[in-house]
Tab-separated table of C-alpha atoms and ligand atoms in Angstrom:
chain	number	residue	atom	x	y	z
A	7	UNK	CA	0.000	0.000	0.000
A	8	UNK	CA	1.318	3.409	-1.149
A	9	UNK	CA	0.188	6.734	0.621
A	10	UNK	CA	0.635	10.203	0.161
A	11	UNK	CA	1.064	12.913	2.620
A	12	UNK	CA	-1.897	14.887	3.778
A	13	UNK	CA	-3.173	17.978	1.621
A	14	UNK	CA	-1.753	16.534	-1.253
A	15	UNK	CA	-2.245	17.945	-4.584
A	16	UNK	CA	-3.684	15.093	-6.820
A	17	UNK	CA	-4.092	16.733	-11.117
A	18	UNK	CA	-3.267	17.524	-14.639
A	19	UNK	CA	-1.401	20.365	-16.424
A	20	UNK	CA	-1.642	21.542	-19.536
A	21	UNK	CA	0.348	24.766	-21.669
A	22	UNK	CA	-1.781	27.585	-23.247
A	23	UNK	CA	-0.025	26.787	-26.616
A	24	UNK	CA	-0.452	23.189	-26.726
A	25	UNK	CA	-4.721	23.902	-26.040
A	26	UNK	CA	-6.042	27.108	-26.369
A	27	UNK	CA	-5.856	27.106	-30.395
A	28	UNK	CA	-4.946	30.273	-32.607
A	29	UNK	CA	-2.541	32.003	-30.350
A	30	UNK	CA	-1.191	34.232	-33.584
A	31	UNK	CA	0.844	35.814	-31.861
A	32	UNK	CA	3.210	33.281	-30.506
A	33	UNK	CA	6.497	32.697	-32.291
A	34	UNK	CA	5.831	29.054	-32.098
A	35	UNK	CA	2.530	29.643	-34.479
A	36	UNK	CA	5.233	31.421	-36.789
A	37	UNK	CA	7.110	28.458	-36.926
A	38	UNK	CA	4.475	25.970	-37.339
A	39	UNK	CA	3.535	27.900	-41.047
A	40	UNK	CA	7.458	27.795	-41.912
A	41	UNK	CA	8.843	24.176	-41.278
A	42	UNK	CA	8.472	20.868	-43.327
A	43	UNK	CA	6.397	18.411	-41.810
A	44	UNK	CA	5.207	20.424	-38.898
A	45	UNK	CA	1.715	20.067	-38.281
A	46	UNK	CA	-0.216	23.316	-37.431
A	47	UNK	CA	-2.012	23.895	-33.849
A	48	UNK	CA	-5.180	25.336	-35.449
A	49	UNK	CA	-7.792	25.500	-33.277
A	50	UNK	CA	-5.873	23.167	-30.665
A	51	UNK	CA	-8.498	21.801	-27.956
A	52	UNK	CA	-10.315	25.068	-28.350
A	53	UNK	CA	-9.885	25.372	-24.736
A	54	UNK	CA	-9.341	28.957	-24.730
A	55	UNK	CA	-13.367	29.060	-24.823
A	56	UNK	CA	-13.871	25.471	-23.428
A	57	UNK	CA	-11.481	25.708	-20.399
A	58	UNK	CA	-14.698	25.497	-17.427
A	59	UNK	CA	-15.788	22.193	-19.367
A	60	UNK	CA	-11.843	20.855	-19.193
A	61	UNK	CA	-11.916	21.919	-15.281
A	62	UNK	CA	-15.271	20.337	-14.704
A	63	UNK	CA	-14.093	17.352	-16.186
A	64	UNK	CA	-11.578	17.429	-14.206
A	65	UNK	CA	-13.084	18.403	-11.389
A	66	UNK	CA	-16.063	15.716	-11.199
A	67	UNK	CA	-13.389	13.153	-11.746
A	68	UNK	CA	-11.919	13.983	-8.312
A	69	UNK	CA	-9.396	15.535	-9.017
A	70	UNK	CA	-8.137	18.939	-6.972
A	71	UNK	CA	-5.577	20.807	-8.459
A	72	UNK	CA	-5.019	21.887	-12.247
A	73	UNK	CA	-1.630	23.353	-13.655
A	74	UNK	CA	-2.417	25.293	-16.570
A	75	UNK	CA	-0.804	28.642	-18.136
A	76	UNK	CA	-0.841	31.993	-19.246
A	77	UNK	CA	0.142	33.024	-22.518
A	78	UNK	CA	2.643	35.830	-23.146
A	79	UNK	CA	1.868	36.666	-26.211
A	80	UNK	CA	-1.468	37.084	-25.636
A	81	UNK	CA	-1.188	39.385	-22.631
A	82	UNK	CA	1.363	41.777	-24.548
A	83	UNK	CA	0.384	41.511	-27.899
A	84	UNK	CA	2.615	44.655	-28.885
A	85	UNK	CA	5.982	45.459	-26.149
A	86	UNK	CA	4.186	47.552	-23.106
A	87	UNK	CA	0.935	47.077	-24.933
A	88	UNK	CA	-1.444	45.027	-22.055
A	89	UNK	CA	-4.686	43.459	-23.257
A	90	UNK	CA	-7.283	43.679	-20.094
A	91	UNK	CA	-9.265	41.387	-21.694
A	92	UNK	CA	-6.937	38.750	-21.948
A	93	UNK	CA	-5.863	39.740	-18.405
A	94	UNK	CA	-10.020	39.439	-17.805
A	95	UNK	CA	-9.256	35.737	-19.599
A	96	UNK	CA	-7.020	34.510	-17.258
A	97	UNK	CA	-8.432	35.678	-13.971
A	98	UNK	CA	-11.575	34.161	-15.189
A	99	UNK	CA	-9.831	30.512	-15.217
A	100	UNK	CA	-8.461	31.106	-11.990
A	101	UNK	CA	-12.244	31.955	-10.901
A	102	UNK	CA	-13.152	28.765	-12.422
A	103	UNK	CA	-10.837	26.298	-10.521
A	104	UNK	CA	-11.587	28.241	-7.530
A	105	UNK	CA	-15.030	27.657	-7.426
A	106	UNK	CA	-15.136	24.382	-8.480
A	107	UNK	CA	-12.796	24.097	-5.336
A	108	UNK	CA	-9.562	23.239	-7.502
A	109	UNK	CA	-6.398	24.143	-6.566
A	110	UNK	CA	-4.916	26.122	-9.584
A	111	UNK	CA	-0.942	26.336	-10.503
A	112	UNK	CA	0.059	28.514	-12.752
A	113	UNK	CA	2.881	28.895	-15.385
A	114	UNK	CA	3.503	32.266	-16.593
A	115	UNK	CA	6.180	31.319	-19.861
A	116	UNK	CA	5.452	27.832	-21.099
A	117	UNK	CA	7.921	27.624	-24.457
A	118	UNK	CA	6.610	30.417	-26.510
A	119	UNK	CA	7.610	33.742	-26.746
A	120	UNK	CA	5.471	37.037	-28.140
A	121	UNK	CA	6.363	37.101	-31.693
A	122	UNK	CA	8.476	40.426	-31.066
A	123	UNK	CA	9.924	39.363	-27.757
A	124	UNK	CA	11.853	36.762	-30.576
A	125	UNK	CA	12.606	39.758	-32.993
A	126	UNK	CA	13.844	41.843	-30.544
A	127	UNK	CA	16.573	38.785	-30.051
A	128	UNK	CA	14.359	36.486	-27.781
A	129	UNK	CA	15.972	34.961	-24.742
A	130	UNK	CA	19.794	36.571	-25.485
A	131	UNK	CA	18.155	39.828	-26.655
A	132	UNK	CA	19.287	42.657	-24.114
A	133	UNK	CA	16.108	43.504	-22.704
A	134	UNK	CA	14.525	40.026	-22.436
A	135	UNK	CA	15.216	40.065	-18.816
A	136	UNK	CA	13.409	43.145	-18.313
A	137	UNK	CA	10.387	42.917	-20.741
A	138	UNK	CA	10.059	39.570	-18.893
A	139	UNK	CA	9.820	41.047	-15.468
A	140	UNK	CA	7.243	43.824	-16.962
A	141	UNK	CA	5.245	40.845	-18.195
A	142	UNK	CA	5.097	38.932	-15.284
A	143	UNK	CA	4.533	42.433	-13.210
A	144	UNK	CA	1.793	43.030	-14.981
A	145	UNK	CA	0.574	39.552	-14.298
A	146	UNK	CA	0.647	39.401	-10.608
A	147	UNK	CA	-2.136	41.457	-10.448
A	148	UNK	CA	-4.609	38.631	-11.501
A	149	UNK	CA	-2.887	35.765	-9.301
A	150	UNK	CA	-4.677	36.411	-6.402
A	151	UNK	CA	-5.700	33.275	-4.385
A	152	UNK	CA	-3.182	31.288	-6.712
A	153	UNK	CA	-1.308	29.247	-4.213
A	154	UNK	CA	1.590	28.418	-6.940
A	155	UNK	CA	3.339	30.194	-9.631
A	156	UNK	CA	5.694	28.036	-11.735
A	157	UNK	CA	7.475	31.303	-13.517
A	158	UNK	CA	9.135	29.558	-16.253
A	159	UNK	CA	8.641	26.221	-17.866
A	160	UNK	CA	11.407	23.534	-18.362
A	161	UNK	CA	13.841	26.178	-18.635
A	162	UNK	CA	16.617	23.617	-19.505
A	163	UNK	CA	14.450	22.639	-22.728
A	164	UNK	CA	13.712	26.120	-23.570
A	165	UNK	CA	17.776	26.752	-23.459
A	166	UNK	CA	18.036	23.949	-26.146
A	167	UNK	CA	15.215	25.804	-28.087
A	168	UNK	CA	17.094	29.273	-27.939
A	169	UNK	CA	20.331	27.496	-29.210
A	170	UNK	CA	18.489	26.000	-31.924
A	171	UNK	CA	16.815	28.957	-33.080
A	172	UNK	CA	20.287	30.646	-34.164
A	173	UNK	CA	20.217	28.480	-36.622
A	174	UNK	CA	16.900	29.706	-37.789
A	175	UNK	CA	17.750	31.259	-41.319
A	176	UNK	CA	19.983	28.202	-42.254
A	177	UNK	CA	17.581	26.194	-44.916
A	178	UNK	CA	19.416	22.854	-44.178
A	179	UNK	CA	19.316	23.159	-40.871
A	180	UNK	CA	15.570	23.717	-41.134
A	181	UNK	CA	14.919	20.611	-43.306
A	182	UNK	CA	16.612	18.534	-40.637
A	183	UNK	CA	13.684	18.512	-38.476
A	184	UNK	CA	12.903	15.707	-36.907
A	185	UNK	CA	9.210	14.839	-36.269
A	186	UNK	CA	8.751	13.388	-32.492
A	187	UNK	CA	6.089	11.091	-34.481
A	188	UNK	CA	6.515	10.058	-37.567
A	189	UNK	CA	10.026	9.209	-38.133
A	190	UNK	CA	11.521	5.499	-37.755
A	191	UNK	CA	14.679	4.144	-36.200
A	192	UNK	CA	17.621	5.562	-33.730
A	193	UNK	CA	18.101	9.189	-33.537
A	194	UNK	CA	20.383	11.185	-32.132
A	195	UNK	CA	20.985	12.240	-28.417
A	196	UNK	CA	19.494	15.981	-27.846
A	197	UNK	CA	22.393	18.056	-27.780
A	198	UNK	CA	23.591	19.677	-24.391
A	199	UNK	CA	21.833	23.298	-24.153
A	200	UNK	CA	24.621	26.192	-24.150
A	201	UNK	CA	25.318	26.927	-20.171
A	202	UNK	CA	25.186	30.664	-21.251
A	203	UNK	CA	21.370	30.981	-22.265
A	204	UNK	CA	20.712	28.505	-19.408
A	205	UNK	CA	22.521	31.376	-17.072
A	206	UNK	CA	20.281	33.629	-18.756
A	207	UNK	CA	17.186	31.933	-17.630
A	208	UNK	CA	18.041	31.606	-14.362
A	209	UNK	CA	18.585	35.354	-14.038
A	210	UNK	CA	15.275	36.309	-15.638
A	211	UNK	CA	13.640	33.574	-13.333
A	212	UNK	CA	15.548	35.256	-10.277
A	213	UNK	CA	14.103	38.647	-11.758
A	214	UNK	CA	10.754	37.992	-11.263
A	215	UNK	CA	10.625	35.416	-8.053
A	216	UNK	CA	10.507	37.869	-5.505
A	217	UNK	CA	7.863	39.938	-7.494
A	218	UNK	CA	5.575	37.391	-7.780
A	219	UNK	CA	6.205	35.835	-3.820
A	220	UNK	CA	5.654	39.762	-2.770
A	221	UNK	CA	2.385	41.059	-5.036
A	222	UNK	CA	0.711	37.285	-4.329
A	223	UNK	CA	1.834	35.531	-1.677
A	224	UNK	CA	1.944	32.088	-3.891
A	225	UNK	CA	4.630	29.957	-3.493
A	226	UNK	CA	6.921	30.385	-6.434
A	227	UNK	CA	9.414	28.031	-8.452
A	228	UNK	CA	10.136	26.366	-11.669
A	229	UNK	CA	10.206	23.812	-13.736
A	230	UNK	CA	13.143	21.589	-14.645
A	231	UNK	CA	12.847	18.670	-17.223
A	232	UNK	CA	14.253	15.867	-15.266
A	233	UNK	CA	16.117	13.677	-17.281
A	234	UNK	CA	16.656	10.204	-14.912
A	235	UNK	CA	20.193	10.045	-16.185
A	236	UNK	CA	21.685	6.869	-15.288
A	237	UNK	CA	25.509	5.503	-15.106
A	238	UNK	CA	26.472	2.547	-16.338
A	239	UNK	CA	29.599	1.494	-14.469
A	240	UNK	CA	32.347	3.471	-15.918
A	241	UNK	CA	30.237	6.597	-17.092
A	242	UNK	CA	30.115	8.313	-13.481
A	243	UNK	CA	32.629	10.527	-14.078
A	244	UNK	CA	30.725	12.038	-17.642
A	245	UNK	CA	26.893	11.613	-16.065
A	246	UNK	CA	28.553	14.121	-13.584
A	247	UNK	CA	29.285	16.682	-16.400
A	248	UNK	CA	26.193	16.177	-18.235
A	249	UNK	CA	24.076	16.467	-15.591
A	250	UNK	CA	24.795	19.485	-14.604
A	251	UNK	CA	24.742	21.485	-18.092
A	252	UNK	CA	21.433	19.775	-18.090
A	253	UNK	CA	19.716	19.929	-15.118
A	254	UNK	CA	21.855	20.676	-12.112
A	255	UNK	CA	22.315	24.618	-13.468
A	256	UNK	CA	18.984	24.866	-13.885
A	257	UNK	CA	18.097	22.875	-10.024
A	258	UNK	CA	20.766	25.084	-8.165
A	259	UNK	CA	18.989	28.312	-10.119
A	260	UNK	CA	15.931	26.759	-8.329
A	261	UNK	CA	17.997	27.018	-4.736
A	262	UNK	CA	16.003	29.739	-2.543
A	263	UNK	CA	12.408	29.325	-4.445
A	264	UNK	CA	9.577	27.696	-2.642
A	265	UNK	CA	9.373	24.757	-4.560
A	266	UNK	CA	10.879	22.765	-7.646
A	267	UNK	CA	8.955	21.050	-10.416
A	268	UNK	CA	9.763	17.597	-11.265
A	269	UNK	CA	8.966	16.985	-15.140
A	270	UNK	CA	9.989	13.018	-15.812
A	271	UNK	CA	9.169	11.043	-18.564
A	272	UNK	CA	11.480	8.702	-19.344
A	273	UNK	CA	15.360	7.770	-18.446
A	274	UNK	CA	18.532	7.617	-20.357
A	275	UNK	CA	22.029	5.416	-19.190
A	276	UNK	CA	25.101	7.335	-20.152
A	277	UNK	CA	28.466	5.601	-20.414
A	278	UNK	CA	31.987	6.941	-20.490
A	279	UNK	CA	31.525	8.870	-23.842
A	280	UNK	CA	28.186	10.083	-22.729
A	281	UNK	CA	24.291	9.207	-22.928
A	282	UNK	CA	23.416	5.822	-24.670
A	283	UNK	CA	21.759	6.958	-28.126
A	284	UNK	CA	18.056	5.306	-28.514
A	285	UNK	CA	17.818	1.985	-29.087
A	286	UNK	CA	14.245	0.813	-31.012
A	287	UNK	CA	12.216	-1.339	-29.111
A	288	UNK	CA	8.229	-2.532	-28.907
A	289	UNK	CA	7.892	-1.100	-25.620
A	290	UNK	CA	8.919	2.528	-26.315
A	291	UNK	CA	5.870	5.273	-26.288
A	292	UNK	CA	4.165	7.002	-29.257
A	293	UNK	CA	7.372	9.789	-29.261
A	294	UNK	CA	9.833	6.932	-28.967
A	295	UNK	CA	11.210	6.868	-25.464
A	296	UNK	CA	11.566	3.954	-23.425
A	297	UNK	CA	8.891	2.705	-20.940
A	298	UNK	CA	10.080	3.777	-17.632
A	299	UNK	CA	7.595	4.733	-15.086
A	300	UNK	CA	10.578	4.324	-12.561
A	301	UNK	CA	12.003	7.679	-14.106
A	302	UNK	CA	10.058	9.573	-11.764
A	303	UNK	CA	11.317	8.251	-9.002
A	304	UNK	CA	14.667	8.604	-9.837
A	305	UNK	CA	14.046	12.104	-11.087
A	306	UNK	CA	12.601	13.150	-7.809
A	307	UNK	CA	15.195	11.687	-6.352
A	308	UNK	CA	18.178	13.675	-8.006
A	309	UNK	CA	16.227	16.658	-8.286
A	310	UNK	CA	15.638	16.835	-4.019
A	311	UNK	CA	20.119	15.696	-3.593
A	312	UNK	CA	20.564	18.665	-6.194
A	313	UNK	CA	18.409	21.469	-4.755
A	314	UNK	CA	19.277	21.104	-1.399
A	315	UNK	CA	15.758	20.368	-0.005
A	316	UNK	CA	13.229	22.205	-1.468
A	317	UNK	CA	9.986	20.729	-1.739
A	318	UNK	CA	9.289	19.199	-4.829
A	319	UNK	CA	5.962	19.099	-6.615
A	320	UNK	CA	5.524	16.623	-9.582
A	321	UNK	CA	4.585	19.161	-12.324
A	322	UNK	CA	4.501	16.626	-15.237
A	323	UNK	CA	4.736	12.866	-15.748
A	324	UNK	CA	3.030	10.863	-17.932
A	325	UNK	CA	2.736	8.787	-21.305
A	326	UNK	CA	2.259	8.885	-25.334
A	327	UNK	CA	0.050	6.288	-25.679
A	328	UNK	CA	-3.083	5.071	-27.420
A	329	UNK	CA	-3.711	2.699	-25.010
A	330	UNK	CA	-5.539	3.825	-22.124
A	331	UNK	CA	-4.575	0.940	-20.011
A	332	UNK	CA	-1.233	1.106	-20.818
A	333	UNK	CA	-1.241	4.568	-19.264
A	334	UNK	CA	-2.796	3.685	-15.675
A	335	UNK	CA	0.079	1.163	-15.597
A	336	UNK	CA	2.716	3.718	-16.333
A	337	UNK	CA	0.821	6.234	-13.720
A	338	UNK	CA	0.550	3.123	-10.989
A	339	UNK	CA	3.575	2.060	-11.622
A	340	UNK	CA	5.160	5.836	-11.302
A	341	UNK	CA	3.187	6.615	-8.231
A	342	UNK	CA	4.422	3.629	-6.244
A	343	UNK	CA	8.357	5.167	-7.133
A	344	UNK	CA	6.872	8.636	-6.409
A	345	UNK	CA	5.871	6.683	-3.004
A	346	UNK	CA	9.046	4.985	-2.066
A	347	UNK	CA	10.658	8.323	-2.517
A	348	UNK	CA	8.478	10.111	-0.296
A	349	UNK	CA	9.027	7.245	2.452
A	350	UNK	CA	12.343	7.830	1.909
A	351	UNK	CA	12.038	11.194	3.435
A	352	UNK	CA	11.880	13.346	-0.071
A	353	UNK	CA	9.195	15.866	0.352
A	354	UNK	CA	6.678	15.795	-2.307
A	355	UNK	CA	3.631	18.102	-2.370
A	356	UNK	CA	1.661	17.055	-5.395
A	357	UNK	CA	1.547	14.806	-8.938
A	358	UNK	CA	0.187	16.621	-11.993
A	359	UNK	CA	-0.205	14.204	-14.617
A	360	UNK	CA	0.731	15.054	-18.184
A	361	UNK	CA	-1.888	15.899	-19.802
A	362	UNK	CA	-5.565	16.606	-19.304
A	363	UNK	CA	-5.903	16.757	-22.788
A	364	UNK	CA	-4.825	15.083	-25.706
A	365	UNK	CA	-3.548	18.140	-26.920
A	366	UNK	CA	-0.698	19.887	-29.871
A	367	UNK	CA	2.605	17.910	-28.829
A	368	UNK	CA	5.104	20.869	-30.333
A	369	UNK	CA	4.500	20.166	-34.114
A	370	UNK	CA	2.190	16.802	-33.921
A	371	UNK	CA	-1.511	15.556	-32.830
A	372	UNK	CA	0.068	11.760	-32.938
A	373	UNK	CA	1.261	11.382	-29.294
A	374	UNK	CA	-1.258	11.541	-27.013
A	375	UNK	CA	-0.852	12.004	-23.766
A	376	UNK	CA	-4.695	13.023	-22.395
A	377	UNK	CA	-6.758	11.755	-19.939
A	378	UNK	CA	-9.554	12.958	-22.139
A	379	UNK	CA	-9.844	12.528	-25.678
A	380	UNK	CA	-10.486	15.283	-27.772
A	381	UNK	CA	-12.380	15.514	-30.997
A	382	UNK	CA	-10.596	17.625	-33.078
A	383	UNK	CA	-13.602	18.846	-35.392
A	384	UNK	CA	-16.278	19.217	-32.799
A	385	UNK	CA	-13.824	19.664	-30.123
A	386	UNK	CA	-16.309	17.025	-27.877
A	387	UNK	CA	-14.073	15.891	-24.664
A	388	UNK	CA	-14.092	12.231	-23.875
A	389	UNK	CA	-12.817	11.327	-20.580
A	390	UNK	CA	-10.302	7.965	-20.530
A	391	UNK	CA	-10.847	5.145	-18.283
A	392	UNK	CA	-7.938	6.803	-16.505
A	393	UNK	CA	-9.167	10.093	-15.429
A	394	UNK	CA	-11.320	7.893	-13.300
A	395	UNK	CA	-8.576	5.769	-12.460
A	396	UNK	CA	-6.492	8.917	-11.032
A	397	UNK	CA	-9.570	10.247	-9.879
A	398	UNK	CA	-9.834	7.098	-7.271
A	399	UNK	CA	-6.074	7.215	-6.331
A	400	UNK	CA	-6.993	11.084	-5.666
A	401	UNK	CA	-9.664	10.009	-3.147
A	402	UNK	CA	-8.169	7.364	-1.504
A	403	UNK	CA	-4.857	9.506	-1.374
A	404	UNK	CA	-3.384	6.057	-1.573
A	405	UNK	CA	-2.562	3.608	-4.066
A	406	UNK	CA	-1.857	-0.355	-3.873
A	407	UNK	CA	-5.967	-2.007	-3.337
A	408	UNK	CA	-8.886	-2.122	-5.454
A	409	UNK	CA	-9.254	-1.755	-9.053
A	410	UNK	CA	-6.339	0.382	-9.422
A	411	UNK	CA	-3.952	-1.575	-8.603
A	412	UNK	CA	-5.434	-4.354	-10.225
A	413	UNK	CA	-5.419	-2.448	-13.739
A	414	UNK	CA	-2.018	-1.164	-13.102
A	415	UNK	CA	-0.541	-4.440	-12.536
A	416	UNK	CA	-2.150	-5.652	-15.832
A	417	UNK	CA	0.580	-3.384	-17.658
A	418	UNK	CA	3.159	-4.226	-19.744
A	419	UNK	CA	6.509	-3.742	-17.668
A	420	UNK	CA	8.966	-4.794	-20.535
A	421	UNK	CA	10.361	-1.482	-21.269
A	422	UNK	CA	11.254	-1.439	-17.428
A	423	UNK	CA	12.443	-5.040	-16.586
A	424	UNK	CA	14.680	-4.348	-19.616
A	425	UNK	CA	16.347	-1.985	-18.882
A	426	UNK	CA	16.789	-0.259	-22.011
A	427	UNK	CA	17.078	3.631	-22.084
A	428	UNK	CA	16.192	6.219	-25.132
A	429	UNK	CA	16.430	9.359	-25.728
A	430	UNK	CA	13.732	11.871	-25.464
A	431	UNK	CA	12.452	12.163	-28.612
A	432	UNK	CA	9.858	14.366	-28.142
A	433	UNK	CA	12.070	16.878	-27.254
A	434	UNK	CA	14.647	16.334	-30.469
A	435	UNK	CA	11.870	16.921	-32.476
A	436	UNK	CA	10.408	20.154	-30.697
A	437	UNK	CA	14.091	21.505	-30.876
A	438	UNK	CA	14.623	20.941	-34.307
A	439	UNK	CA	11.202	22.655	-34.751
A	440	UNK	CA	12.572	25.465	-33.082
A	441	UNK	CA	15.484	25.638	-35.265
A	442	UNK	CA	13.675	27.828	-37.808
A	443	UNK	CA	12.125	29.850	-35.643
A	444	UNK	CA	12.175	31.328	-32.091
A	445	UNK	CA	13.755	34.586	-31.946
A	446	UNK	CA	13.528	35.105	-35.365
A	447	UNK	CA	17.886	34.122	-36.663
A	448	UNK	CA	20.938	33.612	-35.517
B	506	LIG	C1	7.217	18.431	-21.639
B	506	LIG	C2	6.569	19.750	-21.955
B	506	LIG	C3	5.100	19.632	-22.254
B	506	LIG	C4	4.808	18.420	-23.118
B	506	LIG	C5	5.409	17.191	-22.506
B	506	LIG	C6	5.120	15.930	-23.263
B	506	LIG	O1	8.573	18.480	-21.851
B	506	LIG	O2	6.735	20.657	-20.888
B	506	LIG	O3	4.667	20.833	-22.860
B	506	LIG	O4	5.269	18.638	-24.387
B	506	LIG	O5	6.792	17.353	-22.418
């Protein structure tokens, strides 16, 4: 039997991007028009008018907390130009989850930039530090009763993005996108994000913490991509190195903030030249990483050691999968290594599965991640045996009797009792996508 601490936060998340539909404005909608084999976010989930429905769902299901965002480019349409109604937008969702008695978390920069925050020379532009902190200033002034502000999202990703994007008037560069999807065999390991936009991001993220903790009171962090990276014996010495232009920079930038959010998917070994490349296998998910529900636990793990202690809540963790039951066994089967960690003494506020929706995965509709299904003509929401599932494990606050347990043990464990690691494919294939376009060249 598996429980969870008290007052714990049991829901989904979601990005404004990969849902709302038709955010114009974003440089990632820019980029979607411009590169080969990219599919367009359209209307998305239509969630930017159907977002009480998604929190009902969510909601009746049992559920009590709901990580969703607010998009820049939206707010600021023009630099120092503020939409109210957009503003009026926002604080309406945070209404919502309030009165439906969820707890809401909000991300203020999930991936995408205003289209002129990218012109002006995006994340390395001089004044991206400040026009972020006048964004997020003007912000704060609709968080009220938000317990928790994630300011930026997987800022170790979004490094990799920025590097890629100087690449962004280089034609060959742009046709090597890779599609998370749709492509076959081994790829290549993600490159290591350059330590100096990574330093970047943890200034602009230091910019704006102690704005945000003063003007709302909400307890304030970010989110790191946690990448479960694994030595194999003789590859301490380069895990060591890699982990820290990956992660650690971004976990000790997260040193002093309330909380840390633990994003785990998958894990990767790395050896003494550095991380294994993917290997193909049956058992890997719809964006080609390995089945390894036991990432999370290791990600928690290494993400409490590096951080010193903060309190960790799970931000995102979940599966690409059309099979619905293959998901509750990757959840179960995470939550019980979410568990041992927590009895281990790591302290873990929440879990936030990946996704509510089956939403836009950065370029593709393939992988889908949702607890609800989403029609993507009459935008109808069908709720997965699995919201119910998670819904139960919510209630009982506990996981290990009943049906749950039962359904998660039916699961195909393969991926884990193998062993094998791959890379994160999902994110190769957003970065290439970003190649072309974020901050508009090199
Ligand atoms: C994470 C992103 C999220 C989604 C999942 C699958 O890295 O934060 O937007 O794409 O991966």
């Amino acid at each position: 039997m598996t429980t969870f601490p008290d007052g714990f936060l049991w829901g989904a998340a979601t990005a404004p991007h990969q849902i709302e539909g038709n955010n114009v404005n974003s440089d990632f909608w820019l980029a979607e028009g411009r590169v080969p084999g990219m599919e367009r976010s359209g209307d998305a989930c239509d969630s930017y008018h159907r977002y009480a429905e998604d929190m009902r769902l969510l909601a009746g299901a049992g559920l009590n907390a709901y990580r969703f965002g607010i998009e820049w480019a939206r707010v600021e349409p023009e630099p120092g130009m503020v939409s109210r109604a957009e503003l009026a937008h926002y604080r309406r969702m945070i209404d919502t989850a309030l009165e439906l008695g969820v707890t809401p978390v909000v991300t203020l920069h999930h991936f995408t930039n205003p289209r002129w925050f990218a012109d002006e020379g995006g994340w390395m532009g001089e004044r991206a530090v400040d026009r972020f902190r006048a964004y997020v200033e003007v912000v704060t002034g609709i968080l009220d009763g938000v317990p928790w502000v994630c300011t930026m999202n997987e800022p170790n990703m979004l490094a990799l993005m920025t590097m890629m994007a100087r690449f962004a008037a280089d034609p060959e560069l742009a046709a090597q996108w890779q599609s998370p999807t749709v492509d076959e065999g081994v790829r290549p390991v993600l490159p290591d994000p350059d330590p100096r936009i990574g330093r970047r991001l943890v200034e602009a993220h230091h910019a704006v913490r102690d704005l945000v903790r003063e003007r709302t009171g909400a307890a304030v962090g970010w989110t790191v991509a946690s990448q479960a990276l694994v030595a194999r014996p003789g590859g301490e010495e380069k895990l060591k190195e890699l982990q820290y232009v990956r992660e650690d920079l971004y976990l000790e930038g997260a040193k002093g903030d309330d909380f840390v959010g633990v994003q785990s998917y998958s894990s990767q070994w790395v050896n003494e030249t550095g991380i294994e490349p993917a290997a193909p296998s049956p058992d890997n998910t719809l964006v080609g990483t390995a089945y390894r529900p036991d990432a999370l636990g290791i990600a928690v793990r290494h993400t409490w050691e590096a951080t010193g202690g903060i309190p960790v809540l799970v931000t995102e963790n979940g599966i690409a999968t059309g099979d619905d039951g293959r998901r509750v066994a990757y959840t179960g089967e995470a939550l019980r290594h979410l568990g041992a960690a927590i009895a281990d003494g790591v302290d873990v506020r929440g879990y936030l599965h990946w996704s509510l929706l089956d939403n836009y995965e950065w370029g593709h509709w393939g992988p889908t991640f949702g607890l609800i299904a989403v029609d993507r003509e009459t935008f109808a929401r069908t709720p997965k045996p699995s919201l119910a599932w998670l819904g139960e494990v919510a209630g009982r606050n506990a996981l290990g009797s009943g049906p749950a347990s039962v359904q998660a043990a039916g699961g195909d464990h393969q991926g884990v009792a193998d062993g094998v690691a791959q890379s994160h494919r999902v994110a190769v294939g957003r970065v290439g996508a970003e190649r072309v376009v974020l901050h508009g060249g090199p």
